[in-house]
Every structure is written in structure tokens, then in C-alpha cells.
CSV table of C-alpha atoms and ligand atoms in Angstrom, one decimal:
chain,number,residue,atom,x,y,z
A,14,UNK,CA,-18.0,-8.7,3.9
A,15,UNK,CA,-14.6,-10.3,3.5
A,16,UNK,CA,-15.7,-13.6,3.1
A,17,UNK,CA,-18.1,-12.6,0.3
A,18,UNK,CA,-15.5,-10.5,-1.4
A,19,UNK,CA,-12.2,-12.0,-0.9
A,20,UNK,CA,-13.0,-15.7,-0.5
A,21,UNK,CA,-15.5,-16.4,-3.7
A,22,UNK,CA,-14.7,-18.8,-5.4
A,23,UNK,CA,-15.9,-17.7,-8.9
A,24,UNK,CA,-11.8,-16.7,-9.4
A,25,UNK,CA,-8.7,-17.9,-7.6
A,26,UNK,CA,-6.7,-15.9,-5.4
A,27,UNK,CA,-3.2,-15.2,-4.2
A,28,UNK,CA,-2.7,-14.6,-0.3
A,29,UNK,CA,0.5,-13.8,1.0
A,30,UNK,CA,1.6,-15.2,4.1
A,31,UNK,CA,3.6,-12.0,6.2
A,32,UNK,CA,4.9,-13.9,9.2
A,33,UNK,CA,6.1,-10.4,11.3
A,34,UNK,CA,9.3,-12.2,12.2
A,35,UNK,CA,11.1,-12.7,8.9
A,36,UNK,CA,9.5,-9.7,7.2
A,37,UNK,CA,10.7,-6.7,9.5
A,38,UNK,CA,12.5,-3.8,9.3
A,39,UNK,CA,12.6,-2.3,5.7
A,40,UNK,CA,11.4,-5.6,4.2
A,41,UNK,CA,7.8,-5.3,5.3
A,42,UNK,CA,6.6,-2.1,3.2
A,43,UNK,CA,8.7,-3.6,0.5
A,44,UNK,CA,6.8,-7.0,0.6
A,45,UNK,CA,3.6,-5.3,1.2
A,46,UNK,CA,3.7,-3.2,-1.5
A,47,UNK,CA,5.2,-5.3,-3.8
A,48,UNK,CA,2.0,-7.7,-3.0
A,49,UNK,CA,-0.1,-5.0,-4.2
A,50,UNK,CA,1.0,-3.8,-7.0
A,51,UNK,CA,1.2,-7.5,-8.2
A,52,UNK,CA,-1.9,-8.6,-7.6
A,53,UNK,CA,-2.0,-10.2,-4.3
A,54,UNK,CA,-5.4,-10.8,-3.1
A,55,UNK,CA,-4.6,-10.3,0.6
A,56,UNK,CA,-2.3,-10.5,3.5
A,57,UNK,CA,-2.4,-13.4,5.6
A,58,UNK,CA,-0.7,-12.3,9.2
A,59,UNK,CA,0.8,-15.3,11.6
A,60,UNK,CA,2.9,-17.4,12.4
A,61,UNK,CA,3.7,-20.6,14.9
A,62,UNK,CA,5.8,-18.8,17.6
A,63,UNK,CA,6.2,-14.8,17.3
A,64,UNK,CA,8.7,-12.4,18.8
A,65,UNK,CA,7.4,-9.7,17.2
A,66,UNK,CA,4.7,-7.3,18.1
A,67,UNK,CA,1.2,-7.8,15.9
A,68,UNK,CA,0.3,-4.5,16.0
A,69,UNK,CA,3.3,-2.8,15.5
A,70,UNK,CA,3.7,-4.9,11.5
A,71,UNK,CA,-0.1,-4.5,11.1
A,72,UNK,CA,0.4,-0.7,11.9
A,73,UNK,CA,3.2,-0.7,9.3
A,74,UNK,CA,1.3,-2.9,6.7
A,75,UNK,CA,-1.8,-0.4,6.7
A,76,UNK,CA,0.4,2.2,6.3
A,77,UNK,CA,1.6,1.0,2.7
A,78,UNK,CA,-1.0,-0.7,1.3
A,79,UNK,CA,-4.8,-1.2,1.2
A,80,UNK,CA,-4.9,-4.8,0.9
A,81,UNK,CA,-7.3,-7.2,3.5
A,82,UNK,CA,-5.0,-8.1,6.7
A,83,UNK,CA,-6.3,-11.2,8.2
A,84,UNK,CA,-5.2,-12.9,11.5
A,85,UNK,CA,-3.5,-16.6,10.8
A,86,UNK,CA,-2.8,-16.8,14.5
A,87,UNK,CA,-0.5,-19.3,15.8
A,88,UNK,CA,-1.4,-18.2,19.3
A,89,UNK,CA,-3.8,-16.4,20.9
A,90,UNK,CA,-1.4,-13.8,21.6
A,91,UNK,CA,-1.4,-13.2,17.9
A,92,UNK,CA,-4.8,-11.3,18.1
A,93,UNK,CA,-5.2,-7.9,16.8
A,94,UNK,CA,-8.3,-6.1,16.6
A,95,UNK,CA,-5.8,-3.6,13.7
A,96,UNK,CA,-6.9,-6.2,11.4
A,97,UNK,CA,-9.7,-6.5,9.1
A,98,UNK,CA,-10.4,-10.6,9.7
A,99,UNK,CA,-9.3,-13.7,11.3
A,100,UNK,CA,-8.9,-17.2,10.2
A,101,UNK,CA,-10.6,-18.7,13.6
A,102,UNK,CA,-8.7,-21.5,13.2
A,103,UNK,CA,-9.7,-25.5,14.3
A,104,UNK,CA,-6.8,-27.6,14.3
A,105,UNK,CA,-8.9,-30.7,13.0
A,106,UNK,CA,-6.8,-32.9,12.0
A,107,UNK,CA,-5.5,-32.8,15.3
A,108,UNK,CA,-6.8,-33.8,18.8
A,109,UNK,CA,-5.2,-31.5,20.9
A,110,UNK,CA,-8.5,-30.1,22.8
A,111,UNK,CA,-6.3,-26.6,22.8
A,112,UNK,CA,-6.4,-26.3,19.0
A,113,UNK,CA,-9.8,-27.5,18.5
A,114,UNK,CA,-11.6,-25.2,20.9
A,115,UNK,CA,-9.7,-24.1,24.3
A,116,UNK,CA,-8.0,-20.9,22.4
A,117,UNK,CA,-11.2,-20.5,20.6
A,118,UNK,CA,-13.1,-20.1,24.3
A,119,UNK,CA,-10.3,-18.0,25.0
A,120,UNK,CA,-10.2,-15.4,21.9
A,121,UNK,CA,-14.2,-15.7,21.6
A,122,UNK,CA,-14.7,-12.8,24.0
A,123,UNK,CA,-12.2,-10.1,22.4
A,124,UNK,CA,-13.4,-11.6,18.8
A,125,UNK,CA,-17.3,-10.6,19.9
A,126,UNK,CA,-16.9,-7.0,20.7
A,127,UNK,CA,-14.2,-6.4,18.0
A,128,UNK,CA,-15.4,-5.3,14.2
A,129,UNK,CA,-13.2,-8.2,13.2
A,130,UNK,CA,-14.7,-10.3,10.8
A,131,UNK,CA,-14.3,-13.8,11.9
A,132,UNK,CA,-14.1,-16.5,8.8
A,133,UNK,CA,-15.0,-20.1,10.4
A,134,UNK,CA,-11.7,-21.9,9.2
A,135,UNK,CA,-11.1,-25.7,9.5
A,136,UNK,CA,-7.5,-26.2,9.6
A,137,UNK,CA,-6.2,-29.4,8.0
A,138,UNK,CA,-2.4,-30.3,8.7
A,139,UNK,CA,-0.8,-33.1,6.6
A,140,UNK,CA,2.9,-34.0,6.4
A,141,UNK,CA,5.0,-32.7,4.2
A,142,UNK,CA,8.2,-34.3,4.6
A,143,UNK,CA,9.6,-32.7,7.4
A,144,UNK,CA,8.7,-31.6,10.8
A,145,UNK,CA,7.2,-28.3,10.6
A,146,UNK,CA,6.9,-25.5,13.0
A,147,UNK,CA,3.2,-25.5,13.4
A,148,UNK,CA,3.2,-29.6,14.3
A,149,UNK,CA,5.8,-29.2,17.0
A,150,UNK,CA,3.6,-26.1,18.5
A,151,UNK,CA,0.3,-27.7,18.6
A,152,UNK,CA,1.7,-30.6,19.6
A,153,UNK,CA,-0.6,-32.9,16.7
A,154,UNK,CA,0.1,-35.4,14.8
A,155,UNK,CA,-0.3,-34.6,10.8
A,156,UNK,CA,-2.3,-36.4,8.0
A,157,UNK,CA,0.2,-39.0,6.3
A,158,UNK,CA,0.9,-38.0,3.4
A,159,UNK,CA,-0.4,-41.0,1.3
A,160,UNK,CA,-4.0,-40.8,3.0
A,161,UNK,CA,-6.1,-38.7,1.5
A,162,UNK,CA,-9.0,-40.4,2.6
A,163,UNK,CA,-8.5,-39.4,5.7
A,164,UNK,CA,-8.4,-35.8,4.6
A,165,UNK,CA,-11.6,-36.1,2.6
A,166,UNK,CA,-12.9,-37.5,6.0
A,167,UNK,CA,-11.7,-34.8,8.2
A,168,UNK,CA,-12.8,-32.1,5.0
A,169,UNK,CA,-16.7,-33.2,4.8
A,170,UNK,CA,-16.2,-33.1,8.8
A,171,UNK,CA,-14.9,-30.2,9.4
A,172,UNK,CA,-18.0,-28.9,6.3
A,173,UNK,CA,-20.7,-30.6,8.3
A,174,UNK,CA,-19.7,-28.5,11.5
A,175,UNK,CA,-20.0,-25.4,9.6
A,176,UNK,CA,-16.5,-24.0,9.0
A,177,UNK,CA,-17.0,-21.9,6.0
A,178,UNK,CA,-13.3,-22.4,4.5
A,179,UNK,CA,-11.1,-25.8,4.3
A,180,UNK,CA,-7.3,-25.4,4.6
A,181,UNK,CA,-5.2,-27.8,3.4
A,182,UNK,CA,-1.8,-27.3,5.2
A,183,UNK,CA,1.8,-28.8,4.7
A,184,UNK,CA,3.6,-26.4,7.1
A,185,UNK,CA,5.4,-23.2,6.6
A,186,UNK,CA,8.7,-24.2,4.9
A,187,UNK,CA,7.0,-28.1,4.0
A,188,UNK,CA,9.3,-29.8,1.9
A,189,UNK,CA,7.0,-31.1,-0.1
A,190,UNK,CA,3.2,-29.6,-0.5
A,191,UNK,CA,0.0,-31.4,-0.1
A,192,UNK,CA,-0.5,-33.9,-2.9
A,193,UNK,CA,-2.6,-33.0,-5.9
A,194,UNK,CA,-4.3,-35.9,-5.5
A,195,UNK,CA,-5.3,-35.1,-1.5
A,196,UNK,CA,-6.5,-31.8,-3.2
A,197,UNK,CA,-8.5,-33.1,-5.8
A,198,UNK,CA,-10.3,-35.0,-3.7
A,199,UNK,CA,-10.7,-32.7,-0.8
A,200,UNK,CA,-12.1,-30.5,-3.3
A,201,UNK,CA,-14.2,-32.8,-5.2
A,202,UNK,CA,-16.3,-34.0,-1.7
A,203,UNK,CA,-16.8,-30.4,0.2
A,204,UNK,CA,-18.9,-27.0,-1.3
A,205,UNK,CA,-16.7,-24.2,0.7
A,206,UNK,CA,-13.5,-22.7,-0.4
A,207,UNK,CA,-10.3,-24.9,-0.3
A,208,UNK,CA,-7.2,-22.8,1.1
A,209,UNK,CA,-4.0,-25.3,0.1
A,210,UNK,CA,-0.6,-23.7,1.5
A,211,UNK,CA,2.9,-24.8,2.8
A,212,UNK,CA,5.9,-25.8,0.7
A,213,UNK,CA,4.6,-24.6,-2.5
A,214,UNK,CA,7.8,-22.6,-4.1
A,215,UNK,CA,8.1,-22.5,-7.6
A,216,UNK,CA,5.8,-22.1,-10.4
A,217,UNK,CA,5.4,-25.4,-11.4
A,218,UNK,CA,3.3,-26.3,-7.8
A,219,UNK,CA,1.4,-23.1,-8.4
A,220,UNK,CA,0.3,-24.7,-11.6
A,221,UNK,CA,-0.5,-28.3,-9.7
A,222,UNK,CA,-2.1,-27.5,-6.9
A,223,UNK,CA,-4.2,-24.6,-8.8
A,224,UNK,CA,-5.1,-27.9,-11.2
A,225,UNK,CA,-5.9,-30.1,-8.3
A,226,UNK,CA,-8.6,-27.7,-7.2
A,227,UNK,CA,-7.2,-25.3,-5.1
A,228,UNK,CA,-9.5,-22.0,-4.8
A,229,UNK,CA,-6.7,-19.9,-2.9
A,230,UNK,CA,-3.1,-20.6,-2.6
A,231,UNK,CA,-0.8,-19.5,0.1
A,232,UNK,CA,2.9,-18.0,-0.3
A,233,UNK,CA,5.2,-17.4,2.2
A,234,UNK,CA,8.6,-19.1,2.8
A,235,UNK,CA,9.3,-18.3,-1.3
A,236,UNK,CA,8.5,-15.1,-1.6
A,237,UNK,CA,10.9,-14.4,1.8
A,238,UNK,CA,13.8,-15.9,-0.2
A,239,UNK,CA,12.5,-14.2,-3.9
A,240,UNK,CA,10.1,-11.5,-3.7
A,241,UNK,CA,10.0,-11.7,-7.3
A,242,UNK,CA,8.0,-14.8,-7.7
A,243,UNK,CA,4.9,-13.0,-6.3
A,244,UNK,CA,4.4,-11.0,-9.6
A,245,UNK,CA,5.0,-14.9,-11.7
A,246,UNK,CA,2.6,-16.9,-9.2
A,247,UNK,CA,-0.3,-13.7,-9.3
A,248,UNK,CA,-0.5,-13.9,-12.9
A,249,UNK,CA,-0.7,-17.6,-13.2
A,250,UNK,CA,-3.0,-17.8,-10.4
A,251,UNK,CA,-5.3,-15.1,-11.5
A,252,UNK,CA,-4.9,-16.8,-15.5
A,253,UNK,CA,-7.4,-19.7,-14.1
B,313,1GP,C1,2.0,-21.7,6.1
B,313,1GP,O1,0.7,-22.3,4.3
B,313,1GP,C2,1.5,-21.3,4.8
B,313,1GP,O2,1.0,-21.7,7.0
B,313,1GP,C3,2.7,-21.0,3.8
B,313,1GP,O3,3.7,-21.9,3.8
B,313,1GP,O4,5.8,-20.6,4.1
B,313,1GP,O5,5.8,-22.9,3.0
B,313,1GP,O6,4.9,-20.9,1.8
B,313,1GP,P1,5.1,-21.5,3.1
């Protein structure tokens, strides 16, 4: 089970964020297997809007490396039954009725008779400073900044439902990531994992958010600029 394997949180963990778009052409083995052989937990697939074809980079990904592929889908159109999970995703921070539970209706049927494993996620957005890609799709407002309170709220909500993994999100490309202090708490008031991601680019917010609490950290925009910081972040990730 991937949720028992990859998502304890007895250690922290490293998942790479592949968004098909970016990483294409000869840059997705390299990525991939450079996430390997440095320690990379898993693959996290997705992205807000896609022009690419799922399969086709989750075809390529399996072909150079063994790590977990799981589904972040932006979209229902994003669904791949190549992969080996999905992050079922409830935009709750949100109150778009689409991104709480209409794609979920929709993707339930193909998610049932796939061997996909589905990991309950609920998905917190909070801003980071600039408009992200993911706010203007699903059309929802994010957490202030400032308010943790509100993202402890929506955290032991989103718990009490029975999502099985918490993630914190500032956006792909966030200017600034969630606040250690919105992690510590989140993390101090819920028992299931805490995914923190977006906008986290240098070492030094590795180290932070890792302190606040965080049980798995999310990479993507940095490693597309230096694919050389995955080796730096793994080891000080996998150091706690
Ligand atoms: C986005 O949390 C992920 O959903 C990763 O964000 O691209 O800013 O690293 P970055």
C-alpha cells in the first residue's frame, strides 16, 4: 500500500513535483532519474492547466525509473490509470462545489475499477504572495496569509471528514511558502500526514518548513530551474 509505505510519517520525505509541461522532451528521464538516484521519495504528476499528454510522460517516467507516480491532477483530464496512486484531491479551503466534490463524482467511476490507489487528500490553498496558477483555475479564494487559524480550522475539518493526508499549498511558483508558523500549528492540531509545498526554493525553507512540522515536502518550480538542488534538499530532508 502506498499510503502505508510512502506516506509514514516515522521519516520525512522528498516528492518531486513533474508537471509534464515544463519537464518534456530530454529533460524528463533526466529529472526522473536524477530523482532517483538522489533519494526522492516519489513522483508527484500534475499540474493546473496541461497541454501535454499524461500517459505519454507517465509512459516515459516508468521507463527510467522505479519510483511511485502519483496523480496531482489539476483536472479531471489529468487521470491516468499508468500510475500507481492519486492524490483525490478536495479543494477545502475553497467553496467552489467543482473542487470540493463535482470532479470527484466525475473521476469516482474510472477511480473504482482502476488498481489505482486512491489517497483521501484535503487540499489547503493559502496565499503566497502572488496569484498562482492553481487559484485562477479553481476559481477560490486562498487562506490569507497571516491566518493560520483559519488553516488549523479548515485542517481538523478536512481530518474530521476523513481525508487521510493534509496539504498545505502556496501555489506552484508561490513567492513566498506557507508560514512556519501556519505549519506548526496545522501540524500541532491534526494526526495524518502534513504535505507543505509551493514556493519553497532554497535550502534554507527546506530547513523551515521541515522545522515547522512538515512530514513531506514538495519541489517543483526549483528543481526545473536547478536540478541540482534535489540531491541538497534529499539529504537534508531525509537528515530529520
Ligand atoms: C505545487 O506544491 C507544489 O503544487 C510545488 O510548488 O513548483 O513552487 O515548488 P513549486
Amino acid at each position: 500500500m502506498l499510503y502505508q509505505k510512502i506516506l509514514n510519517t516515522e521519516h520525512k520525505k522528498l516528492a518531486v513535483l513533474i508537471d509534464p509541461d515544463k519537464q518534456k522532451g530530454t529533460d524528463l528521464p533526466i529529472i526522473v532519474k536524477n530523482a532517483e538516484k538522489n533519494g526522492a521519495d516519489f513522483l508527484l504528476i500534475g499540474g493546473s492547466l496541461m497541454f501535454s499528454d499524461i500517459h505519454s510522460a507517465i509512459n516515459t517516467i516508468k521507463h527510467h525509473t522505479d519510483l511511485p507516480v502519483i496523480l496531482f491532477p489539476g483536472s479531471v483530464l489529468q487521470l491516468s490509470e499508468k500510475a500507481d496512486g492519486i492524490l483525490l484531491l478536495s479543494l477545502i479551503s475553497g467553496r467552489n462545489p467543482e473542487f470540493l466534490i463535482g470532479n470527484q463524482v466525475i473521476a469516482a467511476p474510472l477511480l473504482k475499477r482502476s488498481k489505482i490507489e486512491v489517497i483521501s487528500t484535503g487540499y489547503i490553498l493559502v496565499d503566497g504572495g502572488n496569484q498562482t496558477s492553481v487559484e485562477y483555475m479553481s476559481n477560490t479564494k486562498p487562506i490569507p496569509y497571516e491566518k493560520p487559524e483559519i488553516a488549523v480550522a479548515t485542517a481538523i475539518a478536512g481530518e474530521l471528514i476523513g481525508h487521510k493526508l493534509i496539504y498545505l499549498e502556496a501555489g506552484s511558483g508561490a513567492k513566498n511558502h506557507v508560514s512556519t508558523e501556519m505549519i506548526q500549528q496545522v501540524k500541532k492540531n491534526i494526526e495524518i500526514p502534513l504535505i507543505v509545498g509551493g514556493g519553497i526554493k532554497t535550502l534554507k525553507s527546506v530547513e523551515d518548513v521541515c522545522d515547522a512540522g512538515a512530514d513531506i515536502i514538495v519541489v517543483g518550480t526549483a528543481f526545473e530551474k536547478n536540478i541540482d538542488l534535489i540531491k541538497e534538499f534529499s539529504e537534508k530532508i531525509h537528515s530529520y
